[in-house]
C-alpha cells in the first residue's frame, strides 16, 4: 500500500513527515484519529467506526470520546470535523459515506468493514469491503477533500447529518444543485456540560461530478397520541427526492446518486466554517477550488514537512523517530484554527462575529496544556504561541474571562484551576511579548480575586480566607495546588512588570499548599472547613478516575509533588533532600505514578532537584518513554490530551523538560537521539540553531556523565530558555553508569 | 369594543367591510379563523386556541383542521400562516405569544384564556386574561403585524416554532439582533399525505422596541441508552440566553424580554416567504416598513372595501348582508398569493425558484372550487381568475401535470377527479382567454389519456376501457362522474378551438356514467370489474364520511345527480321529467341532501331543468340559505372548503348559480336582496354594471312570477354568462305563490 500511495501521488525521497504514523494513539483511549488534518487545521477527516454494536468500543454503550478506535471494524462514514486526544466526546460530525446499490440511509445497514488502511500525515485511504470502493482523503486547513473510486454500477455518496459522535443532534441542509450542498450541524455539550451553548458548524460540499439524481432523507421522531394514528409515516424515514428546499431535523442527510458504466472517481470537497455557510463556501473556494486531491495533499504535506522539520533529530532507531515525529505531529493539531480564510470567527459569549488578521485559535485544553505544550510552542513555534495568547486575550475581551477549557468559542469549564494565567505569564517570560501584557495582567488579577460569580476559580473565598479549598469545595487539594501555581505565575509576571508589592502578595499566596501538608503521611491531605484533616484518608484512593475527595482525577500520591513552582519548599516540608527522594521514588516503586494523566507528569524530573539524584530522572524518563510510547495504535499511555502527552514525549526524547513554573528552566535528562536540532525563530529569538548532542549514546548508555553548554562545562542539570534561544550547543556525555 | 376599535383607528361611515363577521365559520367545523388576512394574502393571523386539553376540541386528540375553534377558551399564541376552511390540518405555525413575569416556554403553562374578542376584516383583538395584555393584529399581504399592550413590569414576547397545528415539526431560528429574528418552520404533510414534500416557510420578525434581553429555547427529544445517563439535561428545555447563532430543532422558540416601568406597546412585524429569509425580509420592508399597525390596517381595510364592493347589495336584513359579505370575504382568501413581493415563488416539484410578474396563486382545493368558486371569480374578478389559470398552467410547466389539490407548490393529491380541466375550460369559455389555451388543451389531454403513472386520473385504464372505474378502484362511481365532467369540459374546449373530432370523442366519453345507472334503484351504482353491479348495495350508506364502496364522501343519493353536464340525459335515464323530479325531491324529503359537502350542492338548481318545477329550486334554495347560513360562529353548514360553501351562498343569495358545466349558463332563483349590482371588469367584459332587481321581494314572496332581461320578458330560468357581462338588468317579480 505504501508503494501504491507513493506511486499514485508521485512523492520522492524521505521527509520528516514520513515518520508520522497517525495510527499511534488510536487505541488504548489515546483518542487520536488516523485521518488527515493540516497543521492546526479546522477540518480533519476521521474514518468513523464507533457506531454499531459489532464494534469493540461503541460510542453509545460507554463513555467514548473518539470517532475512531483501531480495534473496531465497522465503519459508518468519514467525519469532517473531529477532536484529537480529548477525554470528552464532541464533534465527529458531517459524515460522508460512499455506498453502491440502492440507497440505504440507516448507518447500521450501510456500514461496512474496511481494509487496506493507509494513514500518513495529511492522507488516509482504505477500501470499503462491502462495496469495493477505494476511499482517499486529504485536507487543507478548512476543507476536507474526500475521494471515492467506485466500481461500475449504481453508486451513492451519503452525507449523514444525523449520526455523530455524541447525542447532540440537529442539522439543516439544502441541496444547492446536483453538485453542491450547504448546511449546518449542531455540536456542543462537551463532557455533557453546558448544552445551552450548543452551536452550529456550517459546511458547503462540492462534488467533482454532478449527481444523476439526489435527495434528502429525514427520520423524524415517532409521535405519540391520537393524531399519530393517521400518520402512516410516523417515525419512518422520508426520502425526499430532488429536494432543494431547506430541511431541518435531528436525523437528516443527503444522498447523491450516480450510475457509472465503468470505474469512476468522485471528489467531494467540504468547506467548513463556524461563522456561516457563506464563509464555508469562501473557505472552500480560497483553499481548494480547482485543486485535485493530489494538489491539496502535496500542499498540506509540504506544510507538515516544513513545520515538523523545525526540530531535526539524528540517531535513535526508526521507531524512535516515528514516535518522536508522530508526537510532534500530535502537538500541532490543537489548539487549532477557528477563524475562516477571511479572518471571521464566532466570538465567545457575545454572539458576534469577530475578525482577526492573525489566527484565532481554539480548543484550549489548558489544564493539560499549561504543563508543557505551550512551553514547547513558545520554544519552537513562538509565532503560533503569540497568536494563541492573543486568542486567549481576545476571549477575555469578549467573555470577560480568560479561557479555561475553550472549544470553538464556548467555555466548557472542564477541569479545575486557572491555567490561562500560567500560560500567559510563561509566554511573556520566554520573550514573546507582542501582546497586551497589561491587559493580561488585569485579566489574571480578575480571576485571582473576584470572589462572586467567578467561573474560573470556584472556591476562591475559602482559598483566599484559609489558603486552601475545603472538602466542601470540588477537588480541594488539587484545586488549591492549581491556584497556587497560577498565583505564582501572577507573582513572577508582577515582578517582570515591576510590581514588587504584587509579586510579594502572590508569591505568598502561591505557597498556601503547605497548609494542606500532613506530616503524618508526608503528603497533601484535604482539610475540612473547620480546619481538621479529612477522614478517612486513603492516599491510594482515586485510581482509574474514581471519585476521590480532595483530588481531581488522581490520588494523594499523584498530587503530592504537583508544586511546580516550589519544589524547594516541598523538599523542606518533606524533611529535606533525602526524605523527598525516598518519597518521590516511592511513587514509582509503588506503582502510584500515572503516565496517562497530567498531575504527576513532571514527577520524573523532580529528582533533578536533589544533587546526586539526577540519575533517577534519567532512569525514570527512559523507562517511561520506552514503556508507554510505542509505534503502534496503543502506543500512547492513554488520552493524548490535545497533545500534552505527546509534548511530554517530544521534550523527554529531546532531553529537556519544562518541569517548573515561572523560572524559564528546562530540566535536563538523557536524550534518546544522538542529535536534536531546534530551528530558532528569527522574530522572537536568534534565528540560529540550538543543538543537543549526545556522546556515547546507546540503549545501555543512558546516564549523563557530563554536560557542556557551548563547549563550557555546565555544573547543573538544567538550562534556561534564554540560553537555548540564543542558539548554541548542549553536549551530553552518556555512560551506562548512573552518576550518583 | 366596536367603538373602541373604530375610535382608535379613526374610521367613519358604513363600509361593505363592516358587514364582514370573521367569526362566521369558526364553529361547527367551518374551519375559518377570526384573525386578519388581506385579500388573497399569504399571511394571516389566527388566535391559536386548539392546544391544551382544557379546550373542547383539541388538535391532537381528534382530527382537527383549524387553528381556532370558537368554543375553545385556552389560547397559546397567534399563528402567522393559516389555512381557511380546509378539511385537513396544515400550517398554523409561527406562533407569537406575549406573556408577563418569568419566561415560561411550555405552551400548556403559558397559555391563557381571553376576552374582549373583536374581529373585523383585517383586524383582530383580544385581551389575555392571565396577563392583562391587550393584543391587536392586522396583516398586509405578506406581513403579519402583531401589537401587544403590556402592563408595567416584566414582559415577554415568545415566538414558538415548536407548537403548530399538526405533528409536522422542525424549525431553524437565528436572532439577528435585539429587535430582529429570522428563521424557518417546516410545514406540509397535508391530510397526513406526502410527508416527503414537507417544506419550509421562512420568516423575519422585527420588533418595534429592542428587547432588554433575549434568548432561544430548545426542547430536545429524550435520548435513550447508556450515553443518556451522563446527560443530566436529557430531554430538558435549554434556555440559550443571548443566543445569536443558528439553532435548529423540533421544538424551539425565542423569548424577547422587556422590563416596562409603565404600560407599553410593542409591535412585532413578521414577514413571510416560501422562498427565502431574504425574501421574507424584503416582503416585510416593502409592505410594512415604518408603517404603524393603524396604517397597515387602513390599507388592508381599503383593499377589502374595494374588492368587496364589486358586488353591491340592497335590501335584505342586516344579517343577510353580514352573511353575504362574510361569504364574499371567504371566497377571497384562497387561492392565495404564493409569490413574494419581488415575484419569486417556489416552483412545484422542480425545486427551483420561479418568478412571476403577475400573481402566483396557491391553495387550489379544486375538487371543491371547480363547482362554483372559479366561476364566481371569472364573473366578478376575472383578472384574478386569469392569474389563477396562469398559475395552474405554470404548475403544468413545472410539474408536468395540472394541479389537483395544490398547496404552497406541493401537490397533495387530495380527493378525486380531474378538476383543473373543468376550471380552465370554463374560464376560457367565459371569455378570459389571455392564457396559453393550446398548452392548456395539451395538459388536459395528457391527464385524460396517459394511462401509466398518471397522478391525476388513477383508474383511467378501466375508465377508458369500460367507461367506468370498477370497485377495484377508489370511489369508482364518484370518480367516473368526475372524469365525465372533466371530459365534457375538454369536449367543449375542443369545440371552441375548432377540434370537431376531439369534441365528439370527449363528448362521448363524458356520458359513460350511464353505464353505472341501475334502473332498479334509479341511481348510479358501483360495478365490479366483471361488469356486475356491486353487492350489497345500500344507497343510504356513506353518511358522515363513512367509507362507502363506490363513493367519495357521500352516498348514492348524493352522487346520483352529479352530472352537471348532462342533466337532460340523466332525466331521460330516470324516466323523464316527472320521475326525475320525484327522485330529486326525494333527496331533500328523505334528508339525503348534504349541504356540508360538494357532490350534491348543485342539486337544488336541477329542478330548473323541468319546466314548471322551477319553484322547487326557489323553495329549496331559500330553505337551505336560511337553515344553514347564519350570522354566528356555527353559521356555516360545515367546512367552508376554501370558500366553496361561501361561493354557493353568495351566488344563491344573488339569485343565480352556475350549476351546469360547459354551457356558460347560470340557473336563476329568487334572490335574497332587492337589488344586486355586479361591477363588470373593463378588461375582459363591458366595464358596465349588471343588476339583478327583484320586485315585491319579502320573506314570504319567494317565488318568481316573471323574469325580464333588459326590459324584455325572459321565458327561461337561466341566463348566460355573455348576457350578464354585457351589462344590463335582470328583473324578477316575486310573489308568495309558486308558479307551477
Coordinates of N, CA, C and O in Angstrom, one line a residue, chain A residues 59-63 89 165-172 174 184 186 189 192-193 195-200 202 218 221 223-228 230-233 238-240 242 244-250 277 349-352, chain B residues 59-63 89 165-172 174 184 186 189 192-193 195-200 202 218 221 223-228 230-233 238-240 242 244-250 277 349-352:
Chain A
X59 N -19.8 3.9 20.6 CA -19.9 5.3 21.2 C -21.1 5.4 22.2 O -20.9 6.3 23.1
X60 N -22.2 4.7 22.0 CA -23.3 5.0 22.8 C -23.4 4.0 24.0 O -24.2 4.2 24.9
X61 N -22.6 3.0 24.0 CA -22.7 2.0 25.0 C -21.7 2.2 26.1 O -21.6 1.5 27.1
X62 N -20.9 3.3 26.0 CA -19.9 3.6 27.1 C -19.4 5.1 26.8 O -19.7 5.6 25.8
X63 N -18.7 5.6 27.7 CA -18.0 6.9 27.5 C -16.9 6.7 26.5 O -16.0 6.0 26.7
X89 N -16.5 13.4 24.5 CA -16.9 13.3 23.1 C -17.4 14.7 22.6 O -18.2 15.3 23.3
X165 N -20.7 11.7 16.9 CA -20.1 11.0 18.0 C -20.9 11.1 19.3 O -20.9 10.2 20.1
X166 N -21.7 12.2 19.4 CA -22.4 12.4 20.7 C -23.9 12.3 20.4 O -24.4 12.1 19.3
X167 N -24.6 12.5 21.5 CA -26.1 12.5 21.4 C -26.6 13.9 20.9 O -27.8 14.0 20.6
X168 N -25.7 14.9 20.8 CA -26.2 16.2 20.3 C -26.7 16.0 18.9 O -26.0 15.4 18.1
X169 N -27.8 16.6 18.6 CA -28.4 16.5 17.3 C -28.9 17.8 16.7 O -28.9 18.8 17.4
X170 N -29.4 17.8 15.5 CA -30.0 18.9 14.9 C -29.1 19.4 13.8 O -28.0 19.7 13.9
X171 N -29.7 19.5 12.6 CA -29.0 19.9 11.4 C -29.9 20.6 10.4 O -31.2 20.4 10.5
X172 N -29.3 21.3 9.5 CA -30.1 21.9 8.4 C -29.3 21.5 7.2 O -28.1 21.5 7.2
X174 N -29.5 22.0 2.6 CA -30.1 22.5 1.5 C -29.3 22.1 0.3 O -28.1 22.4 0.2
X184 N -25.8 23.0 8.0 CA -25.1 23.1 9.3 C -25.5 21.9 10.1 O -26.4 21.2 9.9
X186 N -25.5 20.8 14.4 CA -25.3 21.3 15.8 C -24.3 20.4 16.5 O -24.3 19.2 16.4
X189 N -22.0 20.7 23.9 CA -22.3 19.9 25.1 C -21.1 19.0 25.4 O -21.3 17.8 25.8
X192 N -20.8 16.5 28.2 CA -22.2 16.6 28.7 C -22.4 17.8 29.6 O -23.1 17.7 30.6
X193 N -21.7 18.8 29.3 CA -21.8 20.1 30.1 C -22.5 21.1 29.2 O -22.4 21.0 27.9
X195 N -25.2 22.3 27.7 CA -25.9 22.1 26.4 C -26.5 23.3 25.9 O -26.8 23.4 24.7
X196 N -26.7 24.3 26.7 CA -27.2 25.6 26.3 C -26.3 26.3 25.2 O -26.8 27.1 24.5
X197 N -25.1 25.9 25.3 CA -24.1 26.6 24.3 C -23.9 25.8 23.1 O -23.0 26.1 22.3
X198 N -24.7 24.8 22.8 CA -24.6 24.0 21.6 C -24.7 25.0 20.4 O -25.4 26.0 20.5
X199 N -23.9 24.7 19.4 CA -23.6 25.7 18.4 C -23.5 25.0 17.0 O -23.3 23.8 16.9
X200 N -23.6 25.8 15.9 CA -23.6 25.2 14.6 C -22.2 25.1 14.0 O -21.3 26.0 14.2
X202 N -21.0 25.0 10.2 CA -21.6 25.2 8.8 C -20.7 24.5 7.8 O -19.5 24.3 8.0
X218 N -35.0 12.3 5.9 CA -35.2 12.8 7.2 C -35.9 11.7 8.0 O -36.9 11.1 7.5
X221 N -38.9 12.0 14.6 CA -39.2 11.2 15.8 C -40.5 10.5 15.6 O -41.3 11.0 14.8
X223 N -44.1 10.2 16.8 CA -45.1 10.9 17.6 C -46.0 10.0 18.3 O -46.4 9.0 17.9
X224 N -46.5 10.5 19.5 CA -47.4 9.8 20.3 C -48.8 10.4 20.1 O -48.9 11.5 19.6
X225 N -49.8 9.7 20.6 CA -51.1 10.4 20.7 C -52.0 10.0 19.5 O -51.7 9.3 18.6
X226 N -53.2 10.6 19.6 CA -54.3 10.3 18.7 C -53.9 10.6 17.3 O -54.1 9.8 16.4
X227 N -53.4 11.8 17.1 CA -53.1 12.3 15.7 C -52.1 11.4 15.0 O -52.2 11.2 13.8
X228 N -51.2 10.8 15.8 CA -50.2 9.9 15.3 C -50.8 8.7 14.5 O -50.2 8.2 13.6
X230 N -53.1 8.7 12.4 CA -53.4 9.0 11.0 C -52.1 9.1 10.2 O -52.1 9.1 9.0
X231 N -50.9 9.2 10.9 CA -49.7 9.3 10.2 C -49.1 7.9 9.9 O -48.4 7.3 10.7
X232 N -49.4 7.5 8.7 CA -48.9 6.1 8.3 C -47.4 6.2 8.3 O -46.7 5.2 8.3
X233 N -46.9 7.4 8.2 CA -45.4 7.6 8.0 C -44.7 7.9 9.3 O -43.6 8.2 9.4
X238 N -38.1 9.5 5.7 CA -38.7 10.1 4.5 C -37.6 10.3 3.4 O -36.6 10.9 3.7
X239 N -37.8 9.8 2.2 CA -36.9 10.0 1.2 C -37.4 11.2 0.3 O -38.4 11.0 -0.4
X240 N -36.8 12.3 0.4 CA -37.3 13.5 -0.3 C -36.4 13.6 -1.6 O -35.4 14.4 -1.6
X242 N -35.0 14.8 -5.0 CA -34.9 16.1 -5.7 C -35.1 17.3 -4.8 O -35.2 18.4 -5.3
X244 N -34.7 20.5 -2.9 CA -33.7 21.5 -2.9 C -34.1 22.6 -1.9 O -33.4 23.7 -1.9
X245 N -35.1 22.3 -1.1 CA -35.5 23.3 -0.1 C -34.7 23.1 1.1 O -34.1 22.1 1.3
X246 N -34.8 24.0 2.0 CA -34.1 23.9 3.3 C -34.9 22.9 4.2 O -36.1 22.9 4.3
X247 N -34.1 21.9 4.7 CA -34.7 20.9 5.5 C -33.9 20.8 6.8 O -32.7 20.8 6.8
X248 N -34.7 20.8 7.9 CA -34.0 20.7 9.2 C -34.6 19.4 9.9 O -35.6 18.9 9.6
X249 N -33.8 19.0 10.9 CA -34.2 17.8 11.6 C -33.1 17.2 12.5 O -32.0 17.6 12.3
X250 N -33.5 16.3 13.4 CA -32.5 15.7 14.2 C -31.7 14.7 13.4 O -30.5 14.5 13.7
X277 N -22.5 29.7 6.3 CA -22.4 29.0 5.1 C -21.6 29.7 4.1 O -20.8 29.1 3.4
X349 N -19.2 34.0 23.6 CA -20.2 34.6 24.5 C -21.0 35.8 23.9 O -22.1 36.0 24.3
X350 N -20.4 36.6 23.1 CA -21.1 37.8 22.6 C -22.1 37.5 21.5 O -23.0 38.3 21.3
X351 N -21.9 36.4 20.8 CA -22.8 36.2 19.7 C -22.4 36.9 18.5 O -23.0 36.8 17.4
X352 N -21.3 37.7 18.6 CA -20.9 38.5 17.4 C -19.9 37.7 16.6 O -19.3 36.8 17.1
Chain B
X59 N -56.4 19.8 19.2 CA -55.8 19.4 17.9 C -55.3 18.0 17.9 O -55.3 17.4 16.8
X60 N -54.7 17.6 19.0 CA -54.1 16.3 18.9 C -55.0 15.1 19.3 O -54.6 14.0 19.2
X61 N -56.1 15.5 19.9 CA -57.0 14.4 20.4 C -58.0 14.0 19.4 O -58.8 13.1 19.7
X62 N -58.1 14.6 18.2 CA -59.0 14.3 17.2 C -58.5 14.9 15.9 O -57.6 15.7 15.9
X63 N -59.2 14.6 14.8 CA -58.9 15.2 13.5 C -59.4 16.6 13.6 O -60.6 16.9 13.8
X89 N -55.5 19.4 8.5 CA -54.7 20.3 9.2 C -53.4 20.6 8.4 O -52.8 19.7 7.9
X165 N -50.2 23.4 14.3 CA -51.5 22.8 14.2 C -51.3 21.2 14.0 O -52.1 20.5 14.5
X166 N -50.2 20.9 13.4 CA -50.1 19.4 13.0 C -48.9 18.9 13.8 O -48.2 19.6 14.5
X167 N -48.6 17.6 13.6 CA -47.4 16.9 14.1 C -46.2 17.3 13.4 O -45.1 16.9 13.8
X168 N -46.3 17.9 12.3 CA -45.1 18.2 11.5 C -44.2 19.2 12.3 O -44.7 20.1 12.8
X169 N -42.9 18.9 12.4 CA -42.0 19.7 13.2 C -40.8 20.0 12.5 O -40.5 19.6 11.4
X170 N -39.9 20.8 13.1 CA -38.6 21.2 12.5 C -38.6 22.6 12.2 O -39.4 23.2 11.4
X171 N -37.6 23.3 12.8 CA -37.5 24.8 12.6 C -36.1 25.2 12.8 O -35.2 24.5 13.3
X172 N -35.8 26.3 12.2 CA -34.5 27.0 12.4 C -34.7 28.4 12.8 O -35.7 29.0 12.4
X174 N -32.6 32.2 14.1 CA -31.4 32.9 14.4 C -31.8 34.3 14.8 O -32.5 35.0 14.1
X184 N -37.0 29.7 10.0 CA -37.9 28.9 9.1 C -38.7 27.9 10.0 O -38.2 27.6 11.1
X186 N -40.9 24.1 9.4 CA -41.3 23.1 8.4 C -42.8 22.9 8.5 O -43.4 22.9 9.6
X189 N -47.3 17.8 4.7 CA -48.0 16.6 5.0 C -49.5 16.8 5.3 O -50.1 16.3 6.2
X192 N -52.1 14.3 6.2 CA -51.2 13.2 6.6 C -50.8 12.4 5.3 O -50.7 11.2 5.3
X193 N -50.7 13.2 4.2 CA -50.2 12.6 3.0 C -48.8 13.2 2.7 O -48.5 14.3 3.2
X195 N -45.6 13.2 3.3 CA -44.7 13.8 4.2 C -43.3 14.2 3.6 O -42.6 15.0 4.0
X196 N -43.0 13.5 2.5 CA -41.7 13.7 1.8 C -41.7 15.1 1.2 O -40.6 15.6 0.9
X197 N -42.8 15.7 1.0 CA -42.8 17.0 0.4 C -42.9 18.1 1.5 O -43.0 19.3 1.1
X198 N -42.7 17.8 2.7 CA -42.7 18.8 3.8 C -41.7 19.9 3.4 O -40.7 19.6 2.8
X199 N -42.0 21.2 3.6 CA -41.3 22.3 3.1 C -41.2 23.4 4.1 O -42.0 23.4 5.1
X200 N -40.3 24.4 3.9 CA -40.2 25.4 4.8 C -41.0 26.7 4.6 O -41.3 27.0 3.4
X202 N -40.4 30.5 5.5 CA -39.4 31.4 6.1 C -40.0 32.6 6.7 O -41.1 33.1 6.3
X218 N -34.8 25.5 23.4 CA -34.8 24.3 22.6 C -35.2 23.2 23.5 O -34.5 23.0 24.5
X221 N -35.4 16.1 22.1 CA -36.0 14.8 22.4 C -35.2 14.1 23.5 O -34.1 14.5 23.8
X223 N -33.1 11.3 24.9 CA -32.3 10.2 24.3 C -32.4 9.0 25.2 O -32.5 9.0 26.4
X224 N -32.3 7.8 24.6 CA -32.3 6.5 25.3 C -30.8 6.0 25.3 O -30.0 6.6 24.6
X225 N -30.6 5.0 26.1 CA -29.3 4.3 26.1 C -28.3 4.8 27.1 O -28.6 5.7 27.9
X226 N -27.2 4.2 27.0 CA -26.1 4.3 28.0 C -25.7 5.8 28.1 O -25.6 6.4 29.2
X227 N -25.4 6.4 27.0 CA -24.9 7.7 27.0 C -25.8 8.7 27.6 O -25.4 9.7 28.2
X228 N -27.1 8.5 27.5 CA -28.1 9.4 28.0 C -27.9 9.6 29.5 O -28.4 10.6 30.1
X230 N -25.4 10.2 31.2 CA -24.5 11.3 31.5 C -25.1 12.6 31.3 O -24.6 13.7 31.7
X231 N -26.2 12.6 30.5 CA -26.8 13.9 30.1 C -27.8 14.3 31.2 O -29.0 13.9 31.1
X232 N -27.4 15.0 32.1 CA -28.3 15.5 33.2 C -29.4 16.3 32.6 O -30.4 16.5 33.2
X233 N -29.1 16.8 31.4 CA -30.1 17.7 30.7 C -30.9 17.0 29.7 O -31.7 17.6 29.0
X238 N -33.7 23.7 27.0 CA -32.5 24.5 27.2 C -32.8 26.0 27.0 O -33.4 26.3 25.9
X239 N -32.4 26.8 27.9 CA -32.6 28.2 27.7 C -31.3 28.8 27.3 O -30.4 28.9 28.1
X240 N -31.2 29.2 26.0 CA -30.0 29.7 25.5 C -30.0 31.2 25.4 O -30.4 31.8 24.4
X242 N -29.1 35.0 25.1 CA -28.3 35.8 24.2 C -27.9 35.1 23.0 O -27.0 35.5 22.3
X244 N -27.3 34.1 19.5 CA -27.5 34.7 18.1 C -27.0 33.8 17.0 O -26.9 34.2 15.9
X245 N -26.7 32.5 17.4 CA -26.3 31.6 16.4 C -27.5 30.9 15.8 O -28.6 31.0 16.3
X246 N -27.3 30.2 14.7 CA -28.3 29.4 14.1 C -28.7 28.2 15.0 O -27.8 27.5 15.3
X247 N -29.9 28.1 15.3 CA -30.3 26.9 16.1 C -31.5 26.2 15.4 O -32.4 26.8 14.9
X248 N -31.4 24.9 15.3 CA -32.4 24.1 14.7 C -32.9 23.1 15.7 O -32.3 22.8 16.7
X249 N -34.1 22.6 15.5 CA -34.7 21.6 16.4 C -36.2 21.4 16.1 O -36.8 22.2 15.4
X250 N -36.7 20.4 16.7 CA -38.1 20.1 16.5 C -39.0 21.1 17.4 O -40.1 21.5 17.0
X277 N -35.3 33.5 3.5 CA -35.3 34.5 4.6 C -35.1 35.9 4.0 O -35.8 36.9 4.4
X349 N -42.4 21.0 -7.6 CA -41.6 19.8 -8.0 C -40.2 20.0 -8.5 O -39.4 19.2 -8.3
X350 N -39.9 21.2 -9.1 CA -38.6 21.4 -9.7 C -37.5 21.7 -8.7 O -36.4 21.5 -8.9
X351 N -38.0 22.3 -7.5 CA -37.0 22.7 -6.5 C -36.4 24.1 -6.9 O -35.6 24.6 -6.2
X352 N -36.9 24.6 -8.0 CA -36.3 25.9 -8.5 C -37.2 27.1 -7.9 O -38.3 26.9 -7.5

